[in-house]
Short mmCIF file of C-alpha atoms and ligand atoms in Angstrom, two decimals:
data_model
loop_
_atom_site.label_atom_id
_atom_site.label_comp_id
_atom_site.label_asym_id
_atom_site.label_seq_id
_atom_site.Cartn_x
_atom_site.Cartn_y
_atom_site.Cartn_z
CA MET A 27 23.20 -19.21 -15.38
CA ASN A 28 24.86 -17.21 -18.16
CA ILE A 29 22.57 -14.86 -20.05
CA PRO A 30 23.84 -14.15 -23.62
CA THR A 31 25.14 -10.60 -24.03
CA PRO A 32 22.61 -9.62 -26.77
CA CYS A 33 19.75 -10.53 -24.36
CA VAL A 34 21.26 -8.37 -21.65
CA CYS A 35 21.52 -5.50 -24.13
CA ILE A 36 17.89 -5.91 -25.24
CA LEU A 37 16.71 -6.10 -21.62
CA PHE A 38 18.62 -2.95 -20.80
CA LEU A 39 17.94 -0.99 -23.94
CA SER A 40 14.23 -1.60 -24.47
CA PRO A 41 13.09 0.34 -21.40
CA VAL A 42 15.73 3.01 -22.04
CA ALA A 43 14.59 3.46 -25.65
CA SER A 44 11.05 4.24 -24.53
CA LEU A 45 12.43 6.49 -21.81
CA VAL A 46 14.47 8.71 -24.05
CA ALA A 47 11.39 9.16 -26.26
CA SER A 48 9.48 10.70 -23.36
CA PRO A 49 9.16 14.52 -23.60
CA THR A 50 8.54 14.91 -19.84
CA PRO A 51 9.50 18.35 -18.64
CA THR A 52 12.40 18.00 -16.21
CA SER A 53 11.00 20.80 -14.05
CA PRO A 54 7.20 20.86 -13.95
CA ARG A 55 5.96 23.88 -12.04
CA ARG A 56 2.26 23.01 -11.59
CA VAL A 57 1.58 19.43 -10.50
CA ALA A 58 -1.84 17.79 -10.00
CA VAL A 59 -2.08 14.73 -7.77
CA VAL A 60 -5.27 12.72 -8.20
CA GLY A 61 -6.11 10.91 -4.95
CA ALA A 62 -5.75 12.07 -1.35
CA GLY A 63 -4.92 8.59 -0.03
CA ILE A 64 -1.65 7.83 1.75
CA GLY A 65 0.34 7.80 -1.51
CA GLY A 66 -0.99 11.05 -2.97
CA LEU A 67 -0.63 12.99 0.27
CA ALA A 68 2.90 11.66 0.89
CA LEU A 69 3.88 12.76 -2.63
CA ALA A 70 2.45 16.25 -2.04
CA ARG A 71 4.46 16.51 1.18
CA ALA A 72 7.64 15.38 -0.60
CA LEU A 73 7.10 17.77 -3.54
CA GLN A 74 6.81 20.64 -1.07
CA THR A 75 9.73 19.54 1.13
CA LEU A 76 12.45 18.56 -1.38
CA ASP A 77 14.01 21.07 -3.77
CA THR A 78 11.85 20.03 -6.74
CA GLY A 79 11.17 23.47 -8.20
CA VAL A 80 7.44 22.67 -8.13
CA GLU A 81 5.58 25.89 -7.35
CA GLU A 82 2.04 24.61 -7.03
CA VAL A 83 0.68 21.22 -5.96
CA ALA A 84 -3.05 20.45 -5.98
CA VAL A 85 -4.32 17.17 -4.54
CA PHE A 86 -7.78 16.26 -5.85
CA ASP A 87 -10.07 13.66 -4.33
CA ARG A 88 -13.57 12.55 -5.28
CA ARG A 89 -14.56 12.31 -1.61
CA SER A 90 -16.19 15.35 -0.07
CA GLU A 91 -14.23 14.99 3.19
CA LEU A 92 -11.30 13.07 4.64
CA LYS A 93 -13.65 11.34 7.02
CA PRO A 94 -12.38 10.08 10.36
CA GLY A 95 -13.45 6.59 11.41
CA VAL A 96 -13.18 5.01 7.96
CA GLY A 97 -11.20 1.87 7.18
CA GLY A 98 -8.80 -0.13 9.29
CA GLY A 99 -5.28 -0.12 10.67
CA ILE A 100 -1.95 -0.44 8.88
CA GLN A 101 1.64 -1.25 9.79
CA ILE A 102 4.16 1.42 8.86
CA ASN A 103 7.90 0.75 8.79
CA GLY A 104 9.88 1.75 5.67
CA GLY A 105 7.18 4.34 5.02
CA ALA A 106 7.68 5.75 8.53
CA ALA A 107 11.44 6.05 7.95
CA VAL A 108 10.73 8.06 4.79
CA LEU A 109 8.12 10.24 6.51
CA ALA A 110 10.71 11.00 9.20
CA ARG A 111 12.99 12.36 6.43
CA LEU A 112 10.08 14.58 5.41
CA GLY A 113 9.86 16.03 8.92
CA LEU A 114 6.92 13.93 10.17
CA GLY A 115 8.80 11.63 12.57
CA GLU A 116 7.53 13.29 15.74
CA GLN A 117 3.90 13.19 14.60
CA MET A 118 4.21 9.47 13.80
CA LYS A 119 5.77 8.73 17.16
CA ALA A 120 3.02 10.65 18.98
CA SER A 121 0.14 9.13 16.99
CA ALA A 122 1.14 5.51 16.37
CA LEU A 123 1.93 2.45 18.49
CA PRO A 124 5.35 0.79 18.31
CA VAL A 125 5.25 -2.78 16.91
CA ARG A 126 7.36 -5.18 19.01
CA ARG A 127 6.45 -8.71 18.06
CA ILE A 128 4.63 -10.92 15.56
CA LEU A 129 3.55 -14.26 17.03
CA SER A 130 2.01 -16.95 14.81
CA ARG A 131 0.22 -20.00 16.18
CA LYS A 132 -2.06 -22.79 15.04
CA SER A 133 -5.59 -22.56 16.40
CA GLY A 134 -4.72 -25.18 19.04
CA GLY A 135 -1.87 -23.00 20.36
CA PHE A 136 1.14 -24.70 18.65
CA GLU A 137 3.70 -21.98 17.87
CA LEU A 138 4.74 -21.64 14.22
CA LEU A 139 6.91 -18.53 14.38
CA ASP A 140 7.79 -15.67 16.68
CA ILE A 141 9.38 -12.53 15.18
CA ASP A 142 11.06 -10.10 17.56
CA VAL A 143 10.29 -7.02 15.46
CA GLU A 144 11.78 -4.54 17.92
CA SER A 145 15.25 -6.18 17.90
CA LEU A 146 15.23 -6.73 14.14
CA VAL A 147 14.28 -3.15 13.34
CA SER A 148 16.71 -1.73 15.93
CA ALA A 149 19.54 -3.60 14.18
CA GLU A 150 18.67 -2.12 10.76
CA PRO A 151 20.21 1.38 10.53
CA ALA A 152 17.81 2.54 7.81
CA LEU A 153 14.93 1.82 10.20
CA VAL A 154 16.23 3.71 13.22
CA ALA A 155 15.51 7.43 13.53
CA PRO A 156 18.36 9.77 14.59
CA ASP A 157 16.83 9.88 18.11
CA GLY A 158 17.03 6.06 18.30
CA THR A 159 13.31 5.34 17.71
CA PRO A 160 12.77 2.08 15.76
CA GLN A 161 10.56 2.81 12.75
CA ALA A 162 7.96 0.07 13.12
CA PHE A 163 4.51 1.36 13.99
CA SER A 164 0.85 0.50 13.75
CA ILE A 165 -1.64 3.26 13.10
CA MET A 166 -5.23 3.62 11.90
CA ARG A 167 -5.26 4.63 8.23
CA ASP A 168 -7.45 7.69 8.90
CA ALA A 169 -4.98 8.95 11.55
CA LEU A 170 -2.05 8.70 9.12
CA GLN A 171 -4.08 10.39 6.38
CA ARG A 172 -4.84 13.25 8.81
CA ILE A 173 -1.14 13.69 9.76
CA LEU A 174 -0.23 13.94 6.07
CA ALA A 175 -3.10 16.27 5.11
CA ASP A 176 -2.40 18.58 8.07
CA SER A 177 1.24 18.85 7.01
CA LEU A 178 0.26 20.53 3.70
CA PRO A 179 -0.45 24.22 3.17
CA VAL A 180 -4.14 25.10 3.47
CA GLY A 181 -5.88 24.77 0.11
CA THR A 182 -3.56 22.04 -1.26
CA VAL A 183 -6.19 19.31 -0.85
CA ARG A 184 -9.27 19.94 -3.00
CA LEU A 185 -12.13 17.62 -2.07
CA GLY A 186 -15.30 16.67 -3.93
CA GLN A 187 -13.43 16.65 -7.28
CA ARG A 188 -13.89 13.41 -9.21
CA LEU A 189 -11.57 13.12 -12.20
CA GLU A 190 -13.51 11.98 -15.25
CA SER A 191 -10.83 12.08 -17.94
CA LEU A 192 -7.64 13.80 -19.03
CA ARG A 193 -6.23 15.23 -22.23
CA GLU A 194 -2.51 15.40 -22.80
CA ASP A 195 -0.63 17.50 -25.32
CA ASP A 196 2.95 18.69 -25.77
CA ALA A 197 2.47 21.67 -23.45
CA GLY A 198 0.78 19.92 -20.53
CA VAL A 199 -2.25 18.00 -19.38
CA GLU A 200 -5.85 19.08 -18.87
CA LEU A 201 -7.91 17.41 -16.14
CA LEU A 202 -11.67 17.18 -16.65
CA PHE A 203 -13.78 16.76 -13.53
CA GLU A 204 -17.31 15.56 -12.92
CA GLY A 205 -19.60 18.58 -13.29
CA GLY A 206 -17.59 20.00 -16.19
CA ALA A 207 -14.73 21.87 -14.48
CA ALA A 208 -11.35 21.66 -16.25
CA GLU A 209 -7.85 22.69 -15.19
CA ARG A 210 -4.41 22.52 -16.82
CA PHE A 211 -1.16 21.36 -15.22
CA ASP A 212 2.38 20.57 -16.33
CA LEU A 213 2.16 17.06 -14.85
CA VAL A 214 -0.50 14.79 -13.35
CA VAL A 215 0.26 12.01 -10.89
CA GLY A 216 -2.31 9.22 -10.61
CA ALA A 217 -2.50 8.27 -6.94
CA ASP A 218 -6.11 7.28 -7.44
CA GLY A 219 -5.95 3.71 -6.21
CA LEU A 220 -7.25 0.46 -7.59
CA SER A 221 -9.83 1.87 -10.04
CA SER A 222 -7.47 4.55 -11.33
CA ARG A 223 -8.65 6.84 -14.13
CA VAL A 224 -5.07 7.99 -14.70
CA ARG A 225 -3.98 4.35 -15.17
CA GLU A 226 -6.62 3.96 -17.88
CA HIS A 227 -5.26 7.08 -19.59
CA VAL A 228 -1.64 5.85 -19.38
CA ALA A 229 -2.62 2.47 -20.87
CA ALA A 230 -4.67 4.11 -23.63
CA SER A 231 -1.77 6.40 -24.57
CA HIS A 232 0.43 3.36 -25.20
CA ALA A 233 -2.34 1.41 -26.97
CA ALA A 234 -2.75 4.32 -29.38
CA GLU A 235 0.93 3.86 -30.33
CA GLY A 236 0.53 0.09 -30.78
CA GLY A 237 1.47 -0.84 -27.20
CA GLY A 238 -0.55 -2.90 -24.70
CA GLY A 239 -4.07 -1.81 -23.72
CA ALA A 240 -5.84 -1.41 -20.39
CA THR A 241 -4.90 -3.78 -17.59
CA PRO A 242 -7.82 -3.94 -15.13
CA PRO A 243 -7.14 -5.09 -11.56
CA GLU A 244 -6.95 -8.85 -11.12
CA TYR A 245 -9.02 -10.57 -8.46
CA SER A 246 -6.93 -12.94 -6.36
CA GLY A 247 -9.77 -15.14 -5.14
CA ILE A 248 -8.91 -14.18 -1.57
CA ARG A 249 -11.18 -12.16 0.72
CA VAL A 250 -10.57 -10.32 3.99
CA GLN A 251 -13.12 -9.45 6.67
CA PHE A 252 -12.14 -6.60 8.98
CA GLY A 253 -13.53 -5.76 12.38
CA VAL A 254 -12.50 -2.58 14.21
CA VAL A 255 -13.14 -1.87 17.88
CA PRO A 256 -12.53 1.92 17.87
CA ALA A 257 -12.18 2.30 21.65
CA GLY A 258 -9.80 -0.68 21.95
CA GLY A 259 -9.65 -2.80 25.09
CA ALA A 260 -10.89 -5.92 23.29
CA ARG A 261 -7.56 -7.77 23.27
CA PRO A 262 -5.81 -9.52 26.18
CA ALA A 263 -3.95 -7.16 28.54
CA GLY A 264 -0.29 -6.72 27.60
CA SER A 265 -0.74 -7.57 23.93
CA GLU A 266 -0.46 -3.96 22.67
CA GLY A 267 2.56 -3.80 20.41
CA GLU A 268 2.11 -7.47 19.47
CA PHE A 269 0.44 -8.84 16.34
CA HIS A 270 -1.10 -12.27 16.86
CA GLN A 271 -1.60 -14.52 13.86
CA TRP A 272 -3.76 -17.65 14.14
CA PHE A 273 -4.04 -20.43 11.58
CA GLY A 274 -7.22 -22.50 11.62
CA GLU A 275 -9.06 -24.75 9.19
CA GLY A 276 -9.00 -22.79 5.92
CA VAL A 277 -8.89 -19.50 7.83
CA TYR A 278 -6.12 -17.15 8.89
CA ALA A 279 -6.80 -14.46 11.51
CA LEU A 280 -4.71 -11.51 12.67
CA THR A 281 -5.33 -9.27 15.67
CA GLY A 282 -3.48 -6.07 16.44
CA SER A 283 -3.79 -2.70 18.19
CA TYR A 284 -3.26 0.62 16.41
CA GLY A 285 -2.56 4.23 17.37
CA THR A 286 -5.41 6.62 16.61
CA GLY A 287 -3.61 9.95 16.86
CA ALA A 288 -5.81 10.89 19.83
CA ALA A 289 -4.16 13.25 22.33
CA ASP A 290 -4.86 10.82 25.20
CA GLY A 291 -2.97 8.01 23.43
CA ALA A 292 -6.15 5.95 22.83
CA THR A 293 -5.75 2.91 20.59
CA SER A 294 -8.12 0.84 18.44
CA ASP A 295 -8.16 -2.95 18.08
CA MET A 296 -8.64 -4.77 14.81
CA VAL A 297 -9.18 -8.32 13.61
CA ALA A 298 -8.56 -9.32 9.98
CA VAL A 299 -9.84 -12.69 8.80
CA VAL A 300 -8.49 -14.06 5.52
CA PHE A 301 -10.10 -16.87 3.52
CA ALA A 302 -10.33 -18.26 -0.01
CA ASP A 303 -13.39 -17.25 -2.00
CA ARG A 304 -15.18 -20.47 -2.89
CA ALA A 305 -17.06 -18.70 -5.68
CA ALA A 306 -13.87 -17.35 -7.28
CA GLY A 307 -13.55 -18.33 -10.90
CA SER A 308 -17.01 -17.05 -11.74
CA ALA A 309 -17.33 -13.27 -12.10
CA ALA A 310 -15.12 -11.42 -9.63
CA PRO A 311 -17.15 -9.55 -7.00
CA PRO A 312 -16.93 -5.77 -6.82
CA GLU A 313 -13.91 -4.27 -5.05
CA ASN A 314 -15.69 -3.76 -1.71
CA SER A 315 -18.46 -6.27 -1.67
CA ASN A 316 -19.80 -5.72 1.81
CA TRP A 317 -19.68 -2.65 4.03
CA GLU A 318 -22.69 -3.74 6.15
CA ALA A 319 -21.25 -4.04 9.66
CA SER A 320 -23.78 -6.42 11.21
CA ASP A 321 -23.75 -8.90 8.28
CA VAL A 322 -19.97 -9.04 8.22
CA ARG A 323 -19.69 -9.34 12.02
CA GLU A 324 -22.06 -12.31 12.13
CA ASP A 325 -20.38 -14.05 9.21
CA CYS A 326 -16.90 -13.38 10.64
CA VAL A 327 -17.71 -14.68 14.13
CA GLY A 328 -19.23 -17.86 12.65
CA ARG A 329 -16.21 -18.36 10.39
CA LEU A 330 -13.75 -17.99 13.29
CA ARG A 331 -15.73 -20.40 15.49
CA ARG A 332 -15.98 -23.04 12.77
CA ALA A 333 -12.22 -22.80 12.21
CA GLY A 334 -11.53 -23.33 15.92
CA ILE A 335 -9.83 -19.91 16.31
CA PRO A 336 -9.37 -19.06 20.03
CA ALA A 337 -11.73 -16.93 22.07
CA GLU A 338 -9.32 -13.94 22.23
CA VAL A 339 -9.88 -13.42 18.48
CA VAL A 340 -13.60 -14.22 18.45
CA SER A 341 -14.07 -11.66 21.22
CA VAL A 342 -12.55 -8.85 19.07
CA ALA A 343 -14.86 -9.82 16.19
CA GLU A 344 -17.91 -9.87 18.48
CA GLN A 345 -17.13 -6.38 19.80
CA CYS A 346 -16.31 -4.77 16.45
CA GLU A 347 -18.32 -1.69 15.51
CA ARG A 348 -16.88 -1.16 12.07
CA CYS A 349 -16.88 -4.35 10.01
CA PHE A 350 -16.30 -4.64 6.28
CA GLU A 351 -15.23 -7.17 3.70
CA LEU A 352 -12.82 -6.64 0.82
CA GLY A 353 -11.68 -8.76 -2.09
CA VAL A 354 -7.91 -8.73 -2.62
CA TYR A 355 -6.97 -7.30 -6.03
CA GLU A 356 -3.63 -6.69 -7.74
CA HIS A 357 -2.48 -4.44 -10.57
CA ASP A 358 0.09 -5.71 -13.04
CA ALA A 359 3.14 -3.74 -11.88
CA THR A 360 4.94 -4.38 -15.17
CA ALA A 361 2.40 -2.36 -17.23
CA PRO A 362 3.49 1.22 -18.15
CA TRP A 363 3.51 3.77 -15.31
CA VAL A 364 4.30 6.76 -17.52
CA SER A 365 2.07 7.95 -20.37
CA ARG A 366 3.42 8.06 -23.88
CA GLY A 367 3.33 11.87 -23.81
CA GLY A 368 5.26 11.97 -20.53
CA ARG A 369 2.76 14.20 -18.69
CA ALA A 370 1.06 11.50 -16.57
CA VAL A 371 2.59 9.04 -14.12
CA LEU A 372 1.24 6.52 -11.60
CA LEU A 373 2.08 5.67 -8.01
CA GLY A 374 0.84 3.51 -5.13
CA ASP A 375 -2.08 1.16 -5.70
CA ALA A 376 -2.77 2.74 -9.11
CA ALA A 377 0.64 1.46 -10.27
CA HIS A 378 1.09 -1.77 -8.31
CA ALA A 379 -1.81 -2.68 -5.96
CA MET A 380 -0.60 -5.72 -4.05
CA ALA A 381 -2.07 -8.32 -1.70
CA PRO A 382 -1.89 -7.01 1.88
CA PHE A 383 -0.15 -9.99 3.50
CA LEU A 384 3.25 -8.32 3.93
CA GLY A 385 1.67 -5.05 5.10
CA GLN A 386 3.53 -3.09 2.42
CA GLY A 387 0.89 -1.30 0.28
CA ALA A 388 0.95 2.00 2.17
CA ASN A 389 4.69 1.74 2.90
CA GLN A 390 5.46 1.41 -0.80
CA ALA A 391 3.04 4.17 -1.81
CA ILE A 392 4.89 6.56 0.54
CA GLN A 393 8.24 5.48 -0.91
CA ASP A 394 6.91 5.99 -4.45
CA GLY A 395 5.97 9.57 -3.55
CA TYR A 396 9.36 10.27 -2.03
CA CYS A 397 11.23 8.71 -4.96
CA LEU A 398 9.26 10.68 -7.57
CA ALA A 399 9.91 13.98 -5.79
CA ASP A 400 13.55 13.03 -5.33
CA ARG A 401 13.94 12.32 -9.08
CA LEU A 402 12.39 15.70 -9.93
CA ALA A 403 14.84 17.33 -7.52
CA ALA A 404 17.73 15.38 -9.11
CA ALA A 405 16.67 16.47 -12.61
CA ARG A 406 16.55 20.08 -11.46
CA ALA A 407 20.06 19.69 -10.05
CA GLY A 408 21.24 18.23 -13.37
CA GLY A 409 21.60 14.58 -12.19
CA LEU A 410 22.75 12.19 -14.94
CA ALA A 411 20.01 9.53 -14.81
CA ALA A 412 17.23 12.09 -14.60
CA ARG A 413 18.79 14.03 -17.52
CA VAL A 414 19.24 10.99 -19.77
CA MET A 415 15.88 9.35 -19.28
CA GLY A 416 13.78 12.03 -17.57
CA PRO A 417 12.68 12.06 -13.94
CA LEU A 418 9.50 10.02 -14.44
CA GLN A 419 11.20 7.12 -16.18
CA SER A 420 14.05 7.25 -13.70
CA TYR A 421 11.46 6.95 -10.90
CA ALA A 422 9.67 4.05 -12.60
CA LEU A 423 12.95 2.23 -13.17
CA LEU A 424 13.97 2.55 -9.52
CA ARG A 425 10.62 1.56 -8.04
CA ARG A 426 9.42 -1.23 -10.32
CA ALA A 427 11.82 -3.95 -9.13
CA PRO A 428 11.23 -3.69 -5.37
CA VAL A 429 7.44 -3.44 -5.65
CA THR A 430 7.25 -6.32 -8.13
CA ALA A 431 9.26 -8.52 -5.74
CA LEU A 432 7.00 -7.56 -2.82
CA GLN A 433 3.93 -8.25 -4.93
CA LEU A 434 5.14 -11.80 -5.64
CA GLU A 435 6.05 -12.46 -2.00
CA SER A 436 2.67 -11.15 -0.81
CA ARG A 437 0.93 -13.41 -3.33
CA LEU A 438 2.84 -16.45 -2.06
CA LEU A 439 1.93 -15.60 1.53
CA GLY A 440 -1.73 -15.25 0.55
CA ALA A 441 -1.68 -18.75 -0.99
CA MET A 442 -0.10 -20.14 2.19
CA GLU A 443 -2.44 -18.31 4.56
CA THR A 444 -5.58 -19.59 2.84
CA ALA A 445 -4.36 -23.22 2.73
CA GLY A 446 -7.01 -25.77 3.62
CA GLY A 447 -9.74 -23.50 2.28
CA GLY A 448 -11.13 -26.00 -0.23
CA ALA A 449 -10.69 -26.60 -3.96
CA GLY A 450 -7.68 -24.85 -5.47
CA THR A 451 -5.97 -24.15 -2.15
CA LEU A 452 -2.87 -25.83 -0.71
CA PRO A 453 -3.15 -28.53 1.98
CA GLN A 454 -2.80 -27.24 5.55
CA PHE A 455 0.27 -29.33 6.36
CA VAL A 456 2.16 -27.49 3.58
CA ARG A 457 1.24 -24.16 5.17
CA ASP A 458 2.24 -25.28 8.67
CA ALA A 459 5.54 -26.74 7.48
CA PHE A 460 6.23 -23.55 5.48
CA PHE A 461 5.74 -21.19 8.42
CA LEU A 462 7.47 -23.48 10.93
CA ALA A 463 10.55 -23.95 8.72
CA ASN A 464 10.75 -20.27 7.78
CA GLY A 465 10.44 -19.32 11.44
CA LYS A 466 13.12 -21.76 12.64
CA LEU A 467 15.54 -20.89 9.81
CA GLY A 468 15.13 -17.16 10.37
CA VAL A 469 13.81 -16.68 6.82
CA ALA A 470 10.55 -15.10 8.02
CA ALA A 471 12.50 -12.49 10.00
CA GLN A 472 14.66 -11.70 6.97
CA VAL A 473 11.62 -11.41 4.69
CA PHE A 474 10.07 -9.00 7.20
CA VAL A 475 13.19 -6.81 7.39
CA LYS A 476 13.73 -6.82 3.62
CA GLY A 477 10.13 -5.68 3.09
CA ALA A 478 10.36 -3.08 5.84
CA ARG A 479 13.69 -1.57 4.76
CA PRO A 480 13.15 1.64 2.75
CA TRP A 481 14.20 1.23 -0.90
CA VAL A 482 14.53 4.92 -1.61
C1 FAD B 523 -7.05 -5.58 3.32
C2 FAD B 523 -5.95 -4.58 3.26
C3 FAD B 523 -5.06 -4.44 4.32
C4 FAD B 523 -3.97 -3.59 4.20
N1 FAD B 523 -3.02 -3.53 5.19
C5 FAD B 523 -1.93 -2.76 5.01
C6 FAD B 523 -0.88 -2.68 5.99
O1 FAD B 523 -0.94 -3.29 7.07
N2 FAD B 523 0.21 -1.91 5.72
C7 FAD B 523 0.30 -1.24 4.54
O2 FAD B 523 1.33 -0.59 4.31
N3 FAD B 523 -0.68 -1.26 3.61
C8 FAD B 523 -1.79 -2.00 3.81
N4 FAD B 523 -2.77 -2.03 2.85
C9 FAD B 523 -2.65 -1.25 1.61
C10 FAD B 523 -2.95 0.23 1.72
O3 FAD B 523 -4.18 0.54 2.31
C11 FAD B 523 -2.88 0.87 0.33
O4 FAD B 523 -2.09 0.06 -0.48
C12 FAD B 523 -2.19 2.18 0.48
O5 FAD B 523 -2.94 3.01 1.32
C13 FAD B 523 -1.85 2.92 -0.84
O6 FAD B 523 -2.93 3.64 -1.25
P1 FAD B 523 -2.94 4.75 -2.39
O7 FAD B 523 -2.71 6.10 -1.80
O8 FAD B 523 -2.10 4.33 -3.54
O9 FAD B 523 -4.46 4.60 -2.85
P2 FAD B 523 -5.78 4.72 -2.00
O10 FAD B 523 -5.56 4.68 -0.55
O11 FAD B 523 -6.74 3.75 -2.58
O12 FAD B 523 -6.27 6.21 -2.34
C14 FAD B 523 -6.79 6.54 -3.60
C15 FAD B 523 -7.56 7.84 -3.45
O13 FAD B 523 -7.93 8.25 -4.76
C16 FAD B 523 -9.24 8.74 -4.73
N5 FAD B 523 -9.79 8.60 -6.08
C17 FAD B 523 -10.03 7.45 -6.75
N6 FAD B 523 -10.52 7.71 -7.97
C18 FAD B 523 -10.61 9.07 -8.07
C19 FAD B 523 -11.06 9.95 -9.10
N7 FAD B 523 -11.51 9.49 -10.28
N8 FAD B 523 -11.00 11.29 -8.88
C20 FAD B 523 -10.53 11.78 -7.70
N9 FAD B 523 -10.12 10.99 -6.69
C21 FAD B 523 -10.15 9.65 -6.88
C22 FAD B 523 -9.94 7.89 -3.69
O14 FAD B 523 -11.07 8.54 -3.14
C23 FAD B 523 -8.83 7.70 -2.65
O15 FAD B 523 -8.87 8.69 -1.64
C24 FAD B 523 -3.85 -2.85 2.99
C25 FAD B 523 -4.80 -2.95 1.97
C26 FAD B 523 -5.85 -3.81 2.09
C27 FAD B 523 -6.86 -3.94 0.96
#
């Protein structure tokens, strides 16, 4: 299709026009990061590792401690490759489990697809460390958070500090915390997740100039129940390093094992059960609607049994000690990431929260952090793009396209995985045909590698 030249010019120039207007300092010296999740901590590590000229980084989090034993497990691939560049490759290798295979079957055992992750990743140069280690791991989120926090100078992470609001002016930005404390910085980065205060500020700054207003997270109508067996041992022998996906009646279940960072190499097991929310359409439930382990466990086991999911999955759910249920939310990734005044910028879930079905949320948050630090380093070195449009806009321009594509792909997968779940969902035969065809044609493997490849 031919796009008329004037349209191309408008497409190109409209973001650039707003970029040039931004008065962002090319070399901020004091940077505040709001949020000590994976994205915020990875950014702090990158700011202190690359030649950014940043002299002081403070990472604030509303939580009073980075508590072990919270949350579930994640897959890390492109994010691991980037962390290796930041000197954390050895820690990842020692703390995580290598991922070798993803095997998808119908509840009766019929195989839909089988992805040889180890071979695929080994054939992708950007995903192989200099020592030959393929960068595809599974790790508990708290273990990864600990690796990142421990890599920062003491005092960088400041806990028990809930950001209430911020005030931006030409000289910098003032952060106002619960309890009345205030502190000024040259730049603030909102790595504060789904309910981001910094995102609200960025949206308001554009609304004040006649741009769009706040864009609250959108509920997808899909829910996930998680069950973690911290001591592991709940899955069939020999399945470590393999993710098993099962498709039943209106239910999709995934089991996997994850490194915990423990010195003895202990692993945890996890089951994730995905289903369509029959009540969706009425008011969206709160972000985390159920953290009560026993309620979720009972509901999850019943759901798996009714869907005919095999005993190897039900057994993990029955043994889980930490069980919780989350609604899947997204943030509109096309909304502004940089405030009008150029002193506030977003990353990770605050910028582009995505459905978890490609396992890319944490991977992309890490890449955001690296890219932002890299753009600040480029601006300091006098790089052209960073000089013309400023480092923040250069970062947003580079990151927006890959994360938007991943967001759409994850959404499609979510629709497929919840097929057969009642009104508004796709029929199951469409789902089965989709996964079977994509497996046979090698499309699923390509989608995995494209998502896993680092884009920075
Ligand atoms: C069901 C599910 C499964 C997932 N599976 C995977 C996977 O397999 N692989 C993968 O890569 N990703 C996965 N993800 C996504 C991943 O967990 C996140 O996308 C990723 O960790 C990026 O997080 P973040 O650092 O941007 O934000 P978060 O991890 O949400 O961190 C935000 C931080 O900000 C703090 N904060 C919030 N508000 C304030 C405030 N006002 N003041 C101070 N601090 C504040 C919070 O306490 C928190 O510590 C999954 C997500 C879900 C929901």
